PDB file of C-alpha atoms in Angstrom:
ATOM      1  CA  UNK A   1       0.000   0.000   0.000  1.00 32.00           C
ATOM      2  CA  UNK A   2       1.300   3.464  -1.035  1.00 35.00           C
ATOM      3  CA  UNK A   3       1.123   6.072   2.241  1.00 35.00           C
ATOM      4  CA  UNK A   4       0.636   9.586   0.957  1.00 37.00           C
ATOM      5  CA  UNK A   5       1.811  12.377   3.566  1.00 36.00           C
ATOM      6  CA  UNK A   6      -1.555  14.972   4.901  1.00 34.00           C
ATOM      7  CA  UNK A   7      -0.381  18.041   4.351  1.00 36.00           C
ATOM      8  CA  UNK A   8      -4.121  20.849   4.114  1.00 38.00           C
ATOM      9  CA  UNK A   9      -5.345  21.643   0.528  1.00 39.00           C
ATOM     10  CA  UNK A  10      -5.555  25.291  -0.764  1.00 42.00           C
ATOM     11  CA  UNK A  11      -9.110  25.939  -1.450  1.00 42.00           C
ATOM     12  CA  UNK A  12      -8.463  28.415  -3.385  1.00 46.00           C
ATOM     13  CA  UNK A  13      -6.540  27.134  -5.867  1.00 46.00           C
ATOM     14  CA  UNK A  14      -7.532  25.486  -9.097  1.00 47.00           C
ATOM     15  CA  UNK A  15      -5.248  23.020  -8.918  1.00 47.00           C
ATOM     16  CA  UNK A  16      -4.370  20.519  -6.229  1.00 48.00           C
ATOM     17  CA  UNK A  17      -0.725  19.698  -5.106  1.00 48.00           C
ATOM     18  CA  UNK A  18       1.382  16.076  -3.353  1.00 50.00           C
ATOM     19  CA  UNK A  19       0.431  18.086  -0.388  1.00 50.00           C
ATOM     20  CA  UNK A  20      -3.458  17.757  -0.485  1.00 48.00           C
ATOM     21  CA  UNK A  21      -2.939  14.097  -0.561  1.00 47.00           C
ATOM     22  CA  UNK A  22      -4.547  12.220   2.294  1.00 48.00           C
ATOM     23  CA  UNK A  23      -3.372   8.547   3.236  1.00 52.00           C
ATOM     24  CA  UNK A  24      -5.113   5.102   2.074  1.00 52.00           C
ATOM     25  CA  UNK A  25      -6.051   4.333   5.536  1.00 50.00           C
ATOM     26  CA  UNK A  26      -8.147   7.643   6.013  1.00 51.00           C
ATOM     27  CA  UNK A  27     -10.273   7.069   2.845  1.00 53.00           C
ATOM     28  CA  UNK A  28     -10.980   2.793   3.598  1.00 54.00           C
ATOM     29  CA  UNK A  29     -13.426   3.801   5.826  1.00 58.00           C
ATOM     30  CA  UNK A  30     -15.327   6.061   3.187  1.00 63.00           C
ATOM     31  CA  UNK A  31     -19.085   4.589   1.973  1.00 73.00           C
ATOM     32  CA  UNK A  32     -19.402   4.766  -1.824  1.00 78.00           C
ATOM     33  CA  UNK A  33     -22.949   6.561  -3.427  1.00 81.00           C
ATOM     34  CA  UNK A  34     -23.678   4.937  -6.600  1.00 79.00           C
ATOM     35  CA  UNK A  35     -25.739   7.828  -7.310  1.00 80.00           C
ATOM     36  CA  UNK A  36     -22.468  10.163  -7.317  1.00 88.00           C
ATOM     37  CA  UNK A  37     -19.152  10.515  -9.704  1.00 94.00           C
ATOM     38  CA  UNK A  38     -16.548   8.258  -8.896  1.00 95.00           C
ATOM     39  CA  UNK A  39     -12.817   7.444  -9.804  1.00 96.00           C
ATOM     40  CA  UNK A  40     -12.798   4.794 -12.436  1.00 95.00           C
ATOM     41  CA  UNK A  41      -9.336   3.425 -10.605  1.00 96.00           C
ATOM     42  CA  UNK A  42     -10.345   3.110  -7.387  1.00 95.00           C
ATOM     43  CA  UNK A  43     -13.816   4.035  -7.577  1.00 95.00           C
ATOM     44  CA  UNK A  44     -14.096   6.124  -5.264  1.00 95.00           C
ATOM     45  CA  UNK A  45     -16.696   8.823  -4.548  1.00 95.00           C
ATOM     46  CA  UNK A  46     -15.168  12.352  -5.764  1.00 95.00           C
ATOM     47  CA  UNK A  47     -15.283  14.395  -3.294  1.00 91.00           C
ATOM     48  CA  UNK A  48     -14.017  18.600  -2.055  1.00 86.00           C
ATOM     49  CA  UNK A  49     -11.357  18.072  -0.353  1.00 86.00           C
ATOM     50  CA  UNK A  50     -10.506  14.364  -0.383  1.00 88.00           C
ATOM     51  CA  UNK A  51     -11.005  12.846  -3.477  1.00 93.00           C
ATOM     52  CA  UNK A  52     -10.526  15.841  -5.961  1.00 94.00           C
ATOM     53  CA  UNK A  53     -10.926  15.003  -9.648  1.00 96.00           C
ATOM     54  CA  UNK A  54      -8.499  16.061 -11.606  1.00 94.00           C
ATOM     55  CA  UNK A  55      -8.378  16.650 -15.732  1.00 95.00           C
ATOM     56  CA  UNK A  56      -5.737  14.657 -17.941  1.00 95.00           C
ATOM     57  CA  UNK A  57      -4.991  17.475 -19.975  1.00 93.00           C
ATOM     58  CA  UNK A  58      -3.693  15.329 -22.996  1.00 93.00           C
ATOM     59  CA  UNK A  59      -7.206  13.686 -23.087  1.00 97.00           C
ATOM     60  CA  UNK A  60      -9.539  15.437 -21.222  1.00 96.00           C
ATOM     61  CA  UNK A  61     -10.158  12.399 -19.378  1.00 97.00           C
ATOM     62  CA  UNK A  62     -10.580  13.070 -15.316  1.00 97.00           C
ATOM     63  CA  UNK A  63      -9.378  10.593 -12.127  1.00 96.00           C
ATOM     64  CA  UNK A  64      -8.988  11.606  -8.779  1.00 95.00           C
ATOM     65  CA  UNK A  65      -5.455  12.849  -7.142  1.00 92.00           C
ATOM     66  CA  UNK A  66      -4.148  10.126  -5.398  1.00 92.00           C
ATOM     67  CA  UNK A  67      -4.539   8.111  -8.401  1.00 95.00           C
ATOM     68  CA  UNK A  68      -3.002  10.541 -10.908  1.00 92.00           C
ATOM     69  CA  UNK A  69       0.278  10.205  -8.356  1.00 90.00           C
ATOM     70  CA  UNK A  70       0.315   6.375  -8.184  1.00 92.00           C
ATOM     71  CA  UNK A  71       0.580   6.758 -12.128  1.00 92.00           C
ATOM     72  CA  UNK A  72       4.431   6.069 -13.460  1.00 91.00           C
ATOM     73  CA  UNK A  73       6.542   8.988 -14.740  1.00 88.00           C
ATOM     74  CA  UNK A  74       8.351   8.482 -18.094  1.00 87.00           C
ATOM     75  CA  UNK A  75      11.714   9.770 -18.329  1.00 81.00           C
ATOM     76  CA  UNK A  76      10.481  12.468 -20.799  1.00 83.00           C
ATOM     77  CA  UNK A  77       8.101  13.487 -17.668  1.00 82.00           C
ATOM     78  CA  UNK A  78       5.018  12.532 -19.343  1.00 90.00           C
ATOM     79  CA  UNK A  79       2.347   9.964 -17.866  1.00 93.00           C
ATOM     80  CA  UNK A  80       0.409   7.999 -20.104  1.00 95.00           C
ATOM     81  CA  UNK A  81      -3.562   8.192 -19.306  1.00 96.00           C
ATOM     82  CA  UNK A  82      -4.704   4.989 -17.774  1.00 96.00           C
ATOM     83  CA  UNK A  83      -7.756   4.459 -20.612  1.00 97.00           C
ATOM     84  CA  UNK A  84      -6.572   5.761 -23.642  1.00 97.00           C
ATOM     85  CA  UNK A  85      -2.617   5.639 -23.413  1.00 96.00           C
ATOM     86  CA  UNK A  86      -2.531   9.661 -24.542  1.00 96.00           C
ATOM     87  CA  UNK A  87       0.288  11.294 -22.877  1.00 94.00           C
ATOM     88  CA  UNK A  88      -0.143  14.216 -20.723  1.00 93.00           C
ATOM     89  CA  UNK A  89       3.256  16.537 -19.681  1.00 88.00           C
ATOM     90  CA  UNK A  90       3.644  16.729 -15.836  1.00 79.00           C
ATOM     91  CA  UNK A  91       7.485  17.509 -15.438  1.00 70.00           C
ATOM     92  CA  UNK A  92       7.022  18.942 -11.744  1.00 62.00           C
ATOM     93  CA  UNK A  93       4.892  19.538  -9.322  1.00 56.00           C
ATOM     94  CA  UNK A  94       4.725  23.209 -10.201  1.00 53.00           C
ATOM     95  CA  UNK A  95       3.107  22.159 -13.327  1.00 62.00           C
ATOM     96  CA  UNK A  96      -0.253  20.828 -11.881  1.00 83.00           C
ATOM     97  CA  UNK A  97      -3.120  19.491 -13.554  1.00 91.00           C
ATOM     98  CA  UNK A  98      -6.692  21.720 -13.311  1.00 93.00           C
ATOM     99  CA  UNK A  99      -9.536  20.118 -11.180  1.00 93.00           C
ATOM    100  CA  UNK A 100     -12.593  19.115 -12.734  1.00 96.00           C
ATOM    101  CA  UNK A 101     -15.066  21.714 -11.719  1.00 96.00           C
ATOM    102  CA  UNK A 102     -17.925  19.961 -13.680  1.00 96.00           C
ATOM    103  CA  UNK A 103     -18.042  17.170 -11.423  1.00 96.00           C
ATOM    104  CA  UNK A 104     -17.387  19.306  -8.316  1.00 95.00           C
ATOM    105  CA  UNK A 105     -20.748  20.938  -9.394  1.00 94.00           C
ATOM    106  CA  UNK A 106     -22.392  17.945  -9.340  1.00 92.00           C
ATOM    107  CA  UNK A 107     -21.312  16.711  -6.336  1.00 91.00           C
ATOM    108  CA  UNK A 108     -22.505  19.941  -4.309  1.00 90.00           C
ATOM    109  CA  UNK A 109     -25.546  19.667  -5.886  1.00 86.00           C
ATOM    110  CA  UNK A 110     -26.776  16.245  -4.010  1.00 77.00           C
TER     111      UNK A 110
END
């Protein structure tokens, strides 16, 4: 099991950083709402702050956080979206990846 450090997420940022991160064991005990967006990874609930969707920018497809850092960096600092293989450039963590406001919308809505 990968342990993520807690570090508090800037709300008022578009963008989420390593830092906003919480560990496995904090999210195991989380109930799942089949009537809300989940992660296709590890299908979990999105949710503001702990599951934050984030947008693949070289697909537009979306996972949450902690599974876009679990994916593998390629020495050309790309990682390769999990369904469709597209590449998407994230060199540092300076360069971060825009959250999916669509689905926090709908989330706030139920």
């Amino acid at each position: 099991m990968i342990k993520e450090t807690l570090r508090p997420i800037d709300e008022g940022q578009a963008t989420v950083t390593p830092e906003g991160i919480l560990e496995d064991d904090h999210l195991g005990n989380m109930e799942i709402d089949e009537s809300l967006p989940t992660c296709n990874i590890c299908l979990l609930n999105y949710s503001n702050p702990t599951v934050i969707p984030l947008i693949l920018i070289g697909c537009g497809h979306t996972i949450c956080q902690r599974c876009v850092w679990k994916i593998p960096r390629h020495e050309n600092d790309t990682i390769l979206c999990p369904f469709c293989r597209q590449p998407t450039n994230y060199d540092d963590p300076e360069n971060q990846l825009p959250k999916n406001f669509a689905i926090l919308e709908m989330i706030e809505r139920n």
